[in-house]
Coordinates of C-alpha atoms and ligand atoms in Angstrom, one line a residue:
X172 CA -1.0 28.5 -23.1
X173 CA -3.3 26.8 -20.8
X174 CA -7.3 25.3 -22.0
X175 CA -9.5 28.0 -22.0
X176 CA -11.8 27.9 -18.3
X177 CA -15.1 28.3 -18.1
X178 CA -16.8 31.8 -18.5
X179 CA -17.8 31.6 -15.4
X180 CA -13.9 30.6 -14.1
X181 CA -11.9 33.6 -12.4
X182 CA -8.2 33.1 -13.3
X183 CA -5.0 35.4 -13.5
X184 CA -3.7 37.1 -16.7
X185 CA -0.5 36.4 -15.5
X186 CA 1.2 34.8 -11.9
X187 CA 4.8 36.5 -11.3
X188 CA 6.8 34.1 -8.8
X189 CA 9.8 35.7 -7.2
X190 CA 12.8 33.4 -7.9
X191 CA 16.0 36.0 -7.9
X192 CA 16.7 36.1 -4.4
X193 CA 19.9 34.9 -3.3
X194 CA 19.0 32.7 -0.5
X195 CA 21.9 33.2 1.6
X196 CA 20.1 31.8 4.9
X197 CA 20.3 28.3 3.3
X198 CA 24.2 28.5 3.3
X199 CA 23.8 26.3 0.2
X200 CA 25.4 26.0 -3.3
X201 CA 22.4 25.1 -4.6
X202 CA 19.6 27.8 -5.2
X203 CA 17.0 28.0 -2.6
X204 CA 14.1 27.6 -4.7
X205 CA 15.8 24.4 -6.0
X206 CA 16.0 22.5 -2.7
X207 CA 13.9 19.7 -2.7
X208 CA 10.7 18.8 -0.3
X209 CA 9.6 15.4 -1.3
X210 CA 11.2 14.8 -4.3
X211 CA 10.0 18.1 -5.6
X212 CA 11.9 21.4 -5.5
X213 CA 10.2 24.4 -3.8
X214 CA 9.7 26.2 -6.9
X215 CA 8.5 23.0 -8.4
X216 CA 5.3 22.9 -6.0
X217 CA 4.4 26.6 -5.5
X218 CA 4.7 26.4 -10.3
X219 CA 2.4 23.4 -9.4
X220 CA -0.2 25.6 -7.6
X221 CA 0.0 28.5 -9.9
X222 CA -0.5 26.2 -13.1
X223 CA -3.9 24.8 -11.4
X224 CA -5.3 28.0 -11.3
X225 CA -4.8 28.4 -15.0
X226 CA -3.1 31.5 -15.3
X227 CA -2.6 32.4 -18.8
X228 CA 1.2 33.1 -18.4
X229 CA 3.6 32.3 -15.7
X230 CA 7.0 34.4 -15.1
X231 CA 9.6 33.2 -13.0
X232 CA 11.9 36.1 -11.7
X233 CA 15.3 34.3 -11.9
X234 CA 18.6 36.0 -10.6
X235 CA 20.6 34.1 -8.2
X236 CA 22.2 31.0 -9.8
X237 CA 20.0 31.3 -12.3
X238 CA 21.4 28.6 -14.8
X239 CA 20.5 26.2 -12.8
X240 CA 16.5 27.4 -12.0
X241 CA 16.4 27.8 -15.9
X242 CA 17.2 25.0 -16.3
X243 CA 14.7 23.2 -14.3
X244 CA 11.9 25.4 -14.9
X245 CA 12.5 24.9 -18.8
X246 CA 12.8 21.1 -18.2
X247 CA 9.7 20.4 -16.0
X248 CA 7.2 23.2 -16.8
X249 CA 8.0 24.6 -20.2
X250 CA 4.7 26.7 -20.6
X251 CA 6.4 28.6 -18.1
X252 CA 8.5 32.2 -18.6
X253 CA 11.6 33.4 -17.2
X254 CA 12.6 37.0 -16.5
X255 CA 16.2 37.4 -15.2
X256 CA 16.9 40.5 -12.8
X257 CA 19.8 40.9 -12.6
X258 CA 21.0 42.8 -9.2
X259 CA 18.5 42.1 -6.4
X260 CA 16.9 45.3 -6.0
X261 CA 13.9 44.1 -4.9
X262 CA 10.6 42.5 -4.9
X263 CA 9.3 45.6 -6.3
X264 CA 11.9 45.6 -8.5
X265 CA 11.8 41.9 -9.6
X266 CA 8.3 42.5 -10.5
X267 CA 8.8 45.3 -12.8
X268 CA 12.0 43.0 -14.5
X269 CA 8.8 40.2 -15.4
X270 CA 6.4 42.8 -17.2
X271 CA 9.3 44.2 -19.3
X272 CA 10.2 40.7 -19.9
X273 CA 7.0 39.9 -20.9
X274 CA 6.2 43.4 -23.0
X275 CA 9.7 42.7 -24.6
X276 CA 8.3 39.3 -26.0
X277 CA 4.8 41.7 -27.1
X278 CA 2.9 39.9 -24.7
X279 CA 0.1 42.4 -23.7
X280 CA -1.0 42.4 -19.9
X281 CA -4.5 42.9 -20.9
X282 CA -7.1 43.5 -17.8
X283 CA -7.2 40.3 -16.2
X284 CA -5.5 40.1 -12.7
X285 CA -2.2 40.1 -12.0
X286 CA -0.5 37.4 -9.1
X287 CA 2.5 37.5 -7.6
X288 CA 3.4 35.0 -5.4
X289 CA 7.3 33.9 -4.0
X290 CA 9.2 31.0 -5.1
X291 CA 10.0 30.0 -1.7
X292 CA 6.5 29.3 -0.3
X293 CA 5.9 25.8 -1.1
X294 CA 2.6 24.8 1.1
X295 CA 0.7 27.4 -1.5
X296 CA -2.7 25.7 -2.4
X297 CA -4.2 26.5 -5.4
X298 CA -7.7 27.0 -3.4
X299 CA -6.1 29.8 -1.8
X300 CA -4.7 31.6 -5.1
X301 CA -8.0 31.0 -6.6
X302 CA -9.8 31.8 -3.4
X303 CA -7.3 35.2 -3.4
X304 CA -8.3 36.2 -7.2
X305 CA -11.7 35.8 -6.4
X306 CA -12.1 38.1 -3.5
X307 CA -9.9 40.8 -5.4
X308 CA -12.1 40.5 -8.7
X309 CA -15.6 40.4 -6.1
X310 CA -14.5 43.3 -4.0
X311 CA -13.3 45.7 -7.3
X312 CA -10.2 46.5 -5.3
X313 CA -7.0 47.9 -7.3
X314 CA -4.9 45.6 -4.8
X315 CA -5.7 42.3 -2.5
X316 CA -3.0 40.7 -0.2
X317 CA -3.0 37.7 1.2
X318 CA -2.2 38.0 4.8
X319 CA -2.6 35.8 8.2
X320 CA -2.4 36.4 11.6
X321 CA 0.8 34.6 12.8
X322 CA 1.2 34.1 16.9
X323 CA 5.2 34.6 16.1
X324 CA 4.9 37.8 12.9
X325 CA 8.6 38.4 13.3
X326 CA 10.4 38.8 10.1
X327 CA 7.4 39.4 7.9
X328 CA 6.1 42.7 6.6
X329 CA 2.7 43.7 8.7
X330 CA -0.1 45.2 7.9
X331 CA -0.9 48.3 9.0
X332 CA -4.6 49.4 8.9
X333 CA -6.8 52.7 9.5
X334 CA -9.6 53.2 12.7
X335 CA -12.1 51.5 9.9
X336 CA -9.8 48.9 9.3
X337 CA -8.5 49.7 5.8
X338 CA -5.7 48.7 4.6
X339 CA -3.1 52.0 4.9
X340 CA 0.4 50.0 4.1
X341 CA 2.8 47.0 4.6
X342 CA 6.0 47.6 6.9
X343 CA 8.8 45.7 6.7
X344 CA 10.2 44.2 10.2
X345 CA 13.4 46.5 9.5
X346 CA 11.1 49.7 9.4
X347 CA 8.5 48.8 11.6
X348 CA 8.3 51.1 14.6
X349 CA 8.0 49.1 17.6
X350 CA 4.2 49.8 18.0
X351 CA 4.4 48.3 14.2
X352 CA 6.0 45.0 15.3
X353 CA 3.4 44.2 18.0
X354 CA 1.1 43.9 14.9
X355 CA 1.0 40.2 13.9
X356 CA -1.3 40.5 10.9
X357 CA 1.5 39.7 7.8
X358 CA 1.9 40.1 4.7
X359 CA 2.2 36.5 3.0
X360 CA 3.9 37.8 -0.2
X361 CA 1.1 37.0 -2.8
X362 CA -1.2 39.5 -4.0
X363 CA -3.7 39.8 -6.7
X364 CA -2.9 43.7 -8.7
X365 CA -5.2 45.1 -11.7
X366 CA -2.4 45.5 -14.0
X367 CA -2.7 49.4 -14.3
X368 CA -2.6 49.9 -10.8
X369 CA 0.6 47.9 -10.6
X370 CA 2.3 49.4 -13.5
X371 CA 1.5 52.5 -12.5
X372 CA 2.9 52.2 -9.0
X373 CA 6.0 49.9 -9.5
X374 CA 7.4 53.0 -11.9
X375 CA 7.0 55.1 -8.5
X376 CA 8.7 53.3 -5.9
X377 CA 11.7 54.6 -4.1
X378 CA 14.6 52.8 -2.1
X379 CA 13.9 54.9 0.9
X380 CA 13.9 52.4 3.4
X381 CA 16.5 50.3 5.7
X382 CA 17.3 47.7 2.8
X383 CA 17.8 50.4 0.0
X384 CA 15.8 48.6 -2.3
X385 CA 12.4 48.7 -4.1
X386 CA 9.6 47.1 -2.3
X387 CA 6.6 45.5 -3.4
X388 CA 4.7 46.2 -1.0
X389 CA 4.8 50.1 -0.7
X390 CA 2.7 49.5 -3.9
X391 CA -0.1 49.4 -1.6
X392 CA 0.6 52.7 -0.2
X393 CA 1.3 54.4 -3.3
X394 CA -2.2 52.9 -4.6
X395 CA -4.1 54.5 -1.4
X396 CA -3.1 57.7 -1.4
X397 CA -4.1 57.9 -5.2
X398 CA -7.3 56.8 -3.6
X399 CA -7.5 53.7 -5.1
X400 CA -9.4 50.7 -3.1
X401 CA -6.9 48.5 -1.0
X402 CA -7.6 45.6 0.4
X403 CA -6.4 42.6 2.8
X404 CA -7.8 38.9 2.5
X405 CA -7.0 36.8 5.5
X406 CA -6.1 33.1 4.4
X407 CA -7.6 30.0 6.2
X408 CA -3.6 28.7 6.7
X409 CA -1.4 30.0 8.0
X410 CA 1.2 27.3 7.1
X411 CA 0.8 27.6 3.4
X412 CA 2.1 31.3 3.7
X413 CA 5.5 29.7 5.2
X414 CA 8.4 31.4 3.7
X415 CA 11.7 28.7 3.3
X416 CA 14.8 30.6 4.0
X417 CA 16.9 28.2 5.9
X418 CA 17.0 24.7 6.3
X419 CA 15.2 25.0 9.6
X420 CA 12.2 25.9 8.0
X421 CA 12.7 23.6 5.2
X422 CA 12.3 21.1 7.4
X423 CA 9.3 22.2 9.2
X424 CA 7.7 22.8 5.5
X425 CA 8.5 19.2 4.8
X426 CA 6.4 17.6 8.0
X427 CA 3.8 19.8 7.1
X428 CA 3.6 18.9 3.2
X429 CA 4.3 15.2 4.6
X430 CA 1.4 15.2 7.0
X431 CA -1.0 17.3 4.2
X432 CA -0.2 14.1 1.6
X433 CA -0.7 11.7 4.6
X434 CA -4.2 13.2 5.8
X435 CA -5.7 13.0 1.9
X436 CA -4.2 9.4 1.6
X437 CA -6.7 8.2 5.1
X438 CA -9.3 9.9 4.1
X439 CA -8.9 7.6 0.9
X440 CA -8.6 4.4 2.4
X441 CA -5.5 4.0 3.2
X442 CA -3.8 2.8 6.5
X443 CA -0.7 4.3 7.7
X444 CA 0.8 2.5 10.7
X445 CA 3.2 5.7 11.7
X446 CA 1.9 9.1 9.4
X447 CA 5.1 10.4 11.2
X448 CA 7.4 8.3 9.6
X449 CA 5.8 7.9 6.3
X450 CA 6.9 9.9 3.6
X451 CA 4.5 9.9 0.2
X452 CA 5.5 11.8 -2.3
X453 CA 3.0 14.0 -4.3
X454 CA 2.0 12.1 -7.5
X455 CA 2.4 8.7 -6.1
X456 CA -0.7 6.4 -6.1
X457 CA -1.6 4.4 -2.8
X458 CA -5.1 2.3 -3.4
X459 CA -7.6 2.4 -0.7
X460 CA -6.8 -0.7 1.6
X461 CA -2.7 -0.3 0.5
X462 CA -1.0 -0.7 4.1
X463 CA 1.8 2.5 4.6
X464 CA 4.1 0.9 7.8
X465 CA 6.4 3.3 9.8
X466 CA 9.8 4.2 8.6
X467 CA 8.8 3.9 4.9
X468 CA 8.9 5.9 1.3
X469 CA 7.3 5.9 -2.2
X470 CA 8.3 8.4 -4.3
X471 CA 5.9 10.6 -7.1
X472 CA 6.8 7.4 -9.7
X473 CA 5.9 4.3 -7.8
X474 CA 2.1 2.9 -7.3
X475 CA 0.5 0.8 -4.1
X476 CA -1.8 -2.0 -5.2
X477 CA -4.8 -2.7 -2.4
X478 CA -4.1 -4.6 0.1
X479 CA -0.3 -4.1 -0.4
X480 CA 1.7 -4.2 2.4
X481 CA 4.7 -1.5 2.4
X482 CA 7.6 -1.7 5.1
X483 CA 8.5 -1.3 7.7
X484 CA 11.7 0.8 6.9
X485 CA 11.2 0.5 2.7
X486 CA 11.7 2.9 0.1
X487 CA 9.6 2.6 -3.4
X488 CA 11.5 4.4 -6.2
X489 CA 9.6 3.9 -9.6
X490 CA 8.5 1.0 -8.3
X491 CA 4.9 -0.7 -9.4
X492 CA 3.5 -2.9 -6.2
X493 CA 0.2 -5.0 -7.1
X494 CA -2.3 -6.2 -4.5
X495 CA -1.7 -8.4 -2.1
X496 CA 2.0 -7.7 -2.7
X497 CA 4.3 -7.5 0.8
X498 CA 7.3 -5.6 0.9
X499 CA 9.3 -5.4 4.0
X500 CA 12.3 -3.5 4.8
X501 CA 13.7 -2.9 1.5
X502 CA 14.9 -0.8 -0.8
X503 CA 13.5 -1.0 -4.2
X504 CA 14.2 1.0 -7.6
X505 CA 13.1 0.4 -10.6
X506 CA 11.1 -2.4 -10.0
X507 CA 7.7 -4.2 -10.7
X508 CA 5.9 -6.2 -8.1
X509 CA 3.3 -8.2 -9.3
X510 CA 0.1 -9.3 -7.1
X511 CA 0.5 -11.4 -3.8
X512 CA 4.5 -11.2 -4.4
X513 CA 7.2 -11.4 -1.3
X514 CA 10.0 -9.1 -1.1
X515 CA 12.0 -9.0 1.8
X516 CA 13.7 -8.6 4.7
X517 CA 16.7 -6.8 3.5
X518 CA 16.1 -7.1 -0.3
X519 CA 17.6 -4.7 -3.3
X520 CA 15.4 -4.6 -6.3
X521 CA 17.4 -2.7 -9.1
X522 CA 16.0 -1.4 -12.2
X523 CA 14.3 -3.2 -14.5
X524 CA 13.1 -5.9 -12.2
X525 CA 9.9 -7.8 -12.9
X526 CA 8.4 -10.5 -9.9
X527 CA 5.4 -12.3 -10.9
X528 CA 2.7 -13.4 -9.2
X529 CA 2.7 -15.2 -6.1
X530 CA 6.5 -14.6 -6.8
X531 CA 9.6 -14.3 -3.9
X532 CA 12.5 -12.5 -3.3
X533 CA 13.6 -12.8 0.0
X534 CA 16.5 -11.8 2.7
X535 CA 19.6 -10.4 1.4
X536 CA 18.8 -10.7 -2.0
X537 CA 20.3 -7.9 -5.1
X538 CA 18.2 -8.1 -8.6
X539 CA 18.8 -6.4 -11.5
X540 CA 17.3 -5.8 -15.0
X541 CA 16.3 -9.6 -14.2
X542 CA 12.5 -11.3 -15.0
X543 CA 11.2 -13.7 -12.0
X544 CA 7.7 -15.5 -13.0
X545 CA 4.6 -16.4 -11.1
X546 CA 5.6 -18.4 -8.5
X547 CA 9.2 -18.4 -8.7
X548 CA 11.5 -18.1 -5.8
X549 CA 14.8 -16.5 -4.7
X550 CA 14.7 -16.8 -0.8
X551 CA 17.9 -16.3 0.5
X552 CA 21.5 -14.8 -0.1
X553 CA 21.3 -14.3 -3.8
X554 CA 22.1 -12.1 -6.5
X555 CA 20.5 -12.1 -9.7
X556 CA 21.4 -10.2 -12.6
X557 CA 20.1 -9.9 -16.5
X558 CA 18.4 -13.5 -15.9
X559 CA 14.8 -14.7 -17.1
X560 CA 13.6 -16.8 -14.9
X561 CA 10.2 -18.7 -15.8
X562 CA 7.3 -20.1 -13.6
X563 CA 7.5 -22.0 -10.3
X564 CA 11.4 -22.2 -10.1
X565 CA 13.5 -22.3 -7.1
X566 CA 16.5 -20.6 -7.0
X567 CA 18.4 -22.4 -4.0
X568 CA 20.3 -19.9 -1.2
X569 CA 23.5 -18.0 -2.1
X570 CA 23.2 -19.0 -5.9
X571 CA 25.1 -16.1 -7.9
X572 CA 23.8 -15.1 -11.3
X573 CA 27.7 -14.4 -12.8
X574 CA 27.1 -11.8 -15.4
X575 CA 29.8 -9.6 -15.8
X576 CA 32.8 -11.5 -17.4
X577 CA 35.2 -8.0 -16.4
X578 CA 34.2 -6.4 -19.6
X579 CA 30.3 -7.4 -20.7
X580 CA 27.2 -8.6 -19.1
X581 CA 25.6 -11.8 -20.2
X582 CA 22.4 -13.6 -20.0
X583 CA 20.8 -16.2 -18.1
X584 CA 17.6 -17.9 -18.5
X585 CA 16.1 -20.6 -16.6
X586 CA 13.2 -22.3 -17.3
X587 CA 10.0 -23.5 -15.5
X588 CA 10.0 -25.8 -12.6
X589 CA 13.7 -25.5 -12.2
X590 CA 15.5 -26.1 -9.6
X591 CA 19.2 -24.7 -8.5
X592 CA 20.9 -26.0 -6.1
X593 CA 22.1 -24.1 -3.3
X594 CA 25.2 -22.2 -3.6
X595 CA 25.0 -22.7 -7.5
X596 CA 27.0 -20.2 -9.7
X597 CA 25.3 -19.7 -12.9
X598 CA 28.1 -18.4 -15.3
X599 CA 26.6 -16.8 -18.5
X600 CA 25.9 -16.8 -21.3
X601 CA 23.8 -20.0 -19.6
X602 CA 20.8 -21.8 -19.9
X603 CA 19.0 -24.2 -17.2
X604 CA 16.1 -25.9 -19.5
X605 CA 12.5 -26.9 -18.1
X606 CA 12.8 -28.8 -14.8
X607 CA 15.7 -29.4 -15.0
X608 CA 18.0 -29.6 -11.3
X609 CA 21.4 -28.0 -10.2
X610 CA 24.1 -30.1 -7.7
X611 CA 24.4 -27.8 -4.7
X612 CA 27.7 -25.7 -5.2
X613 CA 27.8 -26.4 -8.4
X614 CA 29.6 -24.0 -10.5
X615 CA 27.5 -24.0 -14.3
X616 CA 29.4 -23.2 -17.0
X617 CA 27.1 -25.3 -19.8
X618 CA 23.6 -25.5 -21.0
X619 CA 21.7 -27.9 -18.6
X620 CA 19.1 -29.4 -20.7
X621 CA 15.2 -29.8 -19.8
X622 CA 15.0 -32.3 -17.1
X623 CA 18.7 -32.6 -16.6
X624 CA 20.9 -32.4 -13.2
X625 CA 24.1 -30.1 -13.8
X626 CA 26.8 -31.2 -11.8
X627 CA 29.6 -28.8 -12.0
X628 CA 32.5 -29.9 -9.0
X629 CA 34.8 -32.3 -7.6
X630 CA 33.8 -35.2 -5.9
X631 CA 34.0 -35.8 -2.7
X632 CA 36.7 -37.9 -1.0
X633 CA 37.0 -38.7 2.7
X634 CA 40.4 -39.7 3.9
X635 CA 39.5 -42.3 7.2
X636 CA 41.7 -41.4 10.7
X637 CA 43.1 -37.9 9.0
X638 CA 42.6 -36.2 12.2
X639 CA 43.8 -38.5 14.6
X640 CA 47.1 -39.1 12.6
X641 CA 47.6 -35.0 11.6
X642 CA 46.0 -33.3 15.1
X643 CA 46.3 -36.2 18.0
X644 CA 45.4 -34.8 21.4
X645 CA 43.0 -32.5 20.0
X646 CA 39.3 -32.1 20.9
X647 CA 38.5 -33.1 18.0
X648 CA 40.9 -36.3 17.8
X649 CA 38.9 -36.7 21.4
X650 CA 35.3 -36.6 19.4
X651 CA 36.1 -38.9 16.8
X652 CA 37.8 -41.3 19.4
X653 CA 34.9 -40.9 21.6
X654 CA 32.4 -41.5 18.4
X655 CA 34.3 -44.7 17.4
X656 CA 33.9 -46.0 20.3
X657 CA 30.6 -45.8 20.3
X658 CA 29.6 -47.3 17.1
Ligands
LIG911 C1 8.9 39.6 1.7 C2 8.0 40.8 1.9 C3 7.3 40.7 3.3 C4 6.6 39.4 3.4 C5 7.5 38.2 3.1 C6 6.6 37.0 3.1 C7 8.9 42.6 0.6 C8 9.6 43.9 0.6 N1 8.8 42.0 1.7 O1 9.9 39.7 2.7 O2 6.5 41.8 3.5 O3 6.0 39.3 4.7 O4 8.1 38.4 1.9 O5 7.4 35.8 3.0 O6 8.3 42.3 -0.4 N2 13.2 38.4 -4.6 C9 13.6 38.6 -5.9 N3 14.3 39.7 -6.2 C10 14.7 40.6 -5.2 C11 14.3 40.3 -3.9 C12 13.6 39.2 -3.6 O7 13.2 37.9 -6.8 O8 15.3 41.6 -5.6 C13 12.4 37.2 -4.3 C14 13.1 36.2 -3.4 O9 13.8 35.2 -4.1 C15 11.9 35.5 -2.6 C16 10.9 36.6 -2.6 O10 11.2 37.6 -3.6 O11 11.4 34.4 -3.4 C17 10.8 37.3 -1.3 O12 12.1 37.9 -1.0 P1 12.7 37.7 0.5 O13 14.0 38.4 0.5 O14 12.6 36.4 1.0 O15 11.7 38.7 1.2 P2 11.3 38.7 2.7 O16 12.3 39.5 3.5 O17 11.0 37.4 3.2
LIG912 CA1 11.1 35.2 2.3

């Protein structure tokens, strides 16, 4: 399914990834595997991992709410498997579920290596799969773990070793004899098997233990005393071994992942005010020299042109900033940003907004689905909507684009070098022609031509001594008396 590597390459035959569980610690209606760490569901980013190592199948053991994980995993990686099991007996048990998924389809396991890794451990890299199939395929063994020494191991399954430091077993925390838990070498939950090995083994296993089910890792027992070679491989990270299983750790996963995007992003060029407060999602692009400020976002579908300024407090979503471009505080969807462009304080861009070069939107300003050329301004107290606006135009403070007449939206379209007077409603279908000039508070419901003024209110009439004859004795009567006097 995947380009055939190098000769040379190591991959997997196949990477299992234990989805079935049912997540309870995350007191959730939605999956566990399915919760999100920027922008990308956990499963999402440990599939992500396993594709990059080229396996040439991926299962995904589904059981709990398993529509939805379907779902998703058929949407966004389609070269991927899934196996259901249906009762949650087990990782042992989940494995065995993928292979006769996968021997039901006639897929044959052949002799490469065999991964499993869990759904929930979203920091995987794909160096440390690779680095993991590697050492199992270098050292011959039947069975390589991944473990790490953890300074707090409760909750994990430990490794327990011989006097020469072989690898005898994995114990669960619920089994573990108290001289067991003082171990703090774990078991991360990804191995590397040759596929006879596991088969062999996984058809053996019992549910003699606290949990009553079928255990993965008493394959590694049941491999030893056949007196098979089992091994341990100690990762470089700890962190990317981090099991999710409540929202707790989700969001200790999420700072790390955060600060992992954040460190690659400086070493490229880029300056981030507050790396704290910054939150880049994978897949988005940030050009050496872009400018990160605290307290902002860009999500996997939005770019940062060099020199760009982002934030503070701004989110990108699918949003396209060119160089030069400054966006402060606001929150932007959809949108395109040309070079050198304004945007901001306190603007909404919508979808399917374009703001050429040079071009401003400014404070308290909503655009949508609307074109804004080089040059052109919107600076204050504005909304725009489904309007073309050409080159060099000012659009004066608190003008309203009216484009919704209850039932349909309408265009506008204003030409180059216009001017609109503050306070202008444009009604539409409308359009302002080249240079042309709106009254201030004008309401337009007509075609101003090029070079035209559209006036469109009363005229003003100012009836002399009102106050004085309607509100005598007032402090304002006692202004204007005071101001005649003067005169
Ligand atoms: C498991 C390991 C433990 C290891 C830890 C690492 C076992 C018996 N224990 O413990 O040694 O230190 O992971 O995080 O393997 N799952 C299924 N079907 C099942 C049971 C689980 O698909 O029947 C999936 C879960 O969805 C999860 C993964 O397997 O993605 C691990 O299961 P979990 O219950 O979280 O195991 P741990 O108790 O964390
Ligand atoms: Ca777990």
């Amino acid at each position: 399914m995947n380009a055939e590597p190098a000769d040379s390459e190591i991959r997997p035959g196949l990477v299992v990834v234990l989805a079935a569980g049912a997540g309870t610690r995350m007191k959730s209606d939605l999956a566990k595997v399915l919760h999100p760490i920027l922008g990308r569901p956990l499963l999402g980013h440990v599939l992500a991992a396993v594709l990059d190592t080229k396996p040439r199948h991926v299962v995904v053991v589904v059981g709990h709410q398993r529509e939805q994980v379907v779902e998703y995993v058929n949407r966004d990686f389609p070269q991927v498997l899934t196996a259901v099991q249906d009762e949650q007996n087990g990782t042992g048990h989940a494995v065995r579920c993928a292979l006769d998924a996968l021997a039901a389809d006639g897929i044959d396991l052949g002799d490469e290596p065999v991964m499993v890794v869990a759904g929930d451990t979203p920091l995987l890299t794909p160096a440390t799969l690779t680095d993991l199939v590697s050492t199992h395929v270098a050292t011959g063994a039947s069975v390589t773990v991944l473990t790490a020494e953890l300074v707090d191991p409760f909750g994990y399954g430990r490794i327990v070793r011989d006097d020469d430091g072989g690898v005898l077993a994995i114990v669960e925390q619920k089994d573990a004899t108290p001289e067991q838990t003082q171990i703090h070498e774990i078991n991360s939950g990804m191995f590397a098997f040759n596929p006879d090995t596991l088969v062999d083994a996984l058809n053996r296993l019992t549910t003699d233990n606290s949990q009553g089910e079928e255990y993965l890792t008493d394959v590694l027992a049941i491999a030893r005393s056949d007196g098979k070679s089992v091994s341990a491989h100690q990762g470089d990270d700890p962190d990317e071994m981090h099991g999710i299983n409540n929202r707790a750790q989700l969001a200790a996963a999420t700072a790390l992942l955060r600060d992992r995007i954040n460190a690659e992003h400086m070493l490229a060029g880029v300056t981030f005010v507050d790396p704290a407060t910054a939150w880049i999602e994978p897949g988005a692009e940030l050009a050496p020299d872009a400018l990160i400020e605290r307290n902002s976002a860009v999500d996997a579908g939005s770019s940062v042109g060099s020199r760009a300024v982002i934030g503070p407090d701004t989110t990108l979503i699918g949003t396209q900033v060119g160089a030069g471009a400054h966006v402060l505080r606001s929150h932007c969807d959809g949108a395109v940003i040309h070079e050198h462009a304004t945007v901001g304080p306190f603007t909404f861009l919508r979808p399917g907004t374009e703001l050429g070069e040079r071009g401003k939107v400014g404070a308290f300003v909503e655009v949508k689905k609307s074109t804004i050329g080089p040059g052109s301004k919107v600076p204050h107290l504005s909304y725009v909507g489904d309007a073309t606006i050409g080159e060099g135009s000012n659009i004066g403070a608190a003008t309203i684009f009216a484009n919704y007449d209850g039932e349909h939206k309408h265009a506008t379209v204003v030409g180059d070098h216009v001017r609109v007077g503050s306070d202008s409603i444009l009604v539409a279908p409308v359009r302002i022609g080249d240079g042309a000039y709106t009254a201030a508070g004008s309401v337009i419901t007509e075609d101003v031509p090029a070079g035209a003024i559209g006036i469109g209110r009363e005229r003003q009439v100012n009836v002399e001594g009102w106050v004085a004859r309607k509100h005598p004795g007032t402090s304002s009567a006692d202004a204007a008396a005071s101001s005649k006097s003067t005169e």
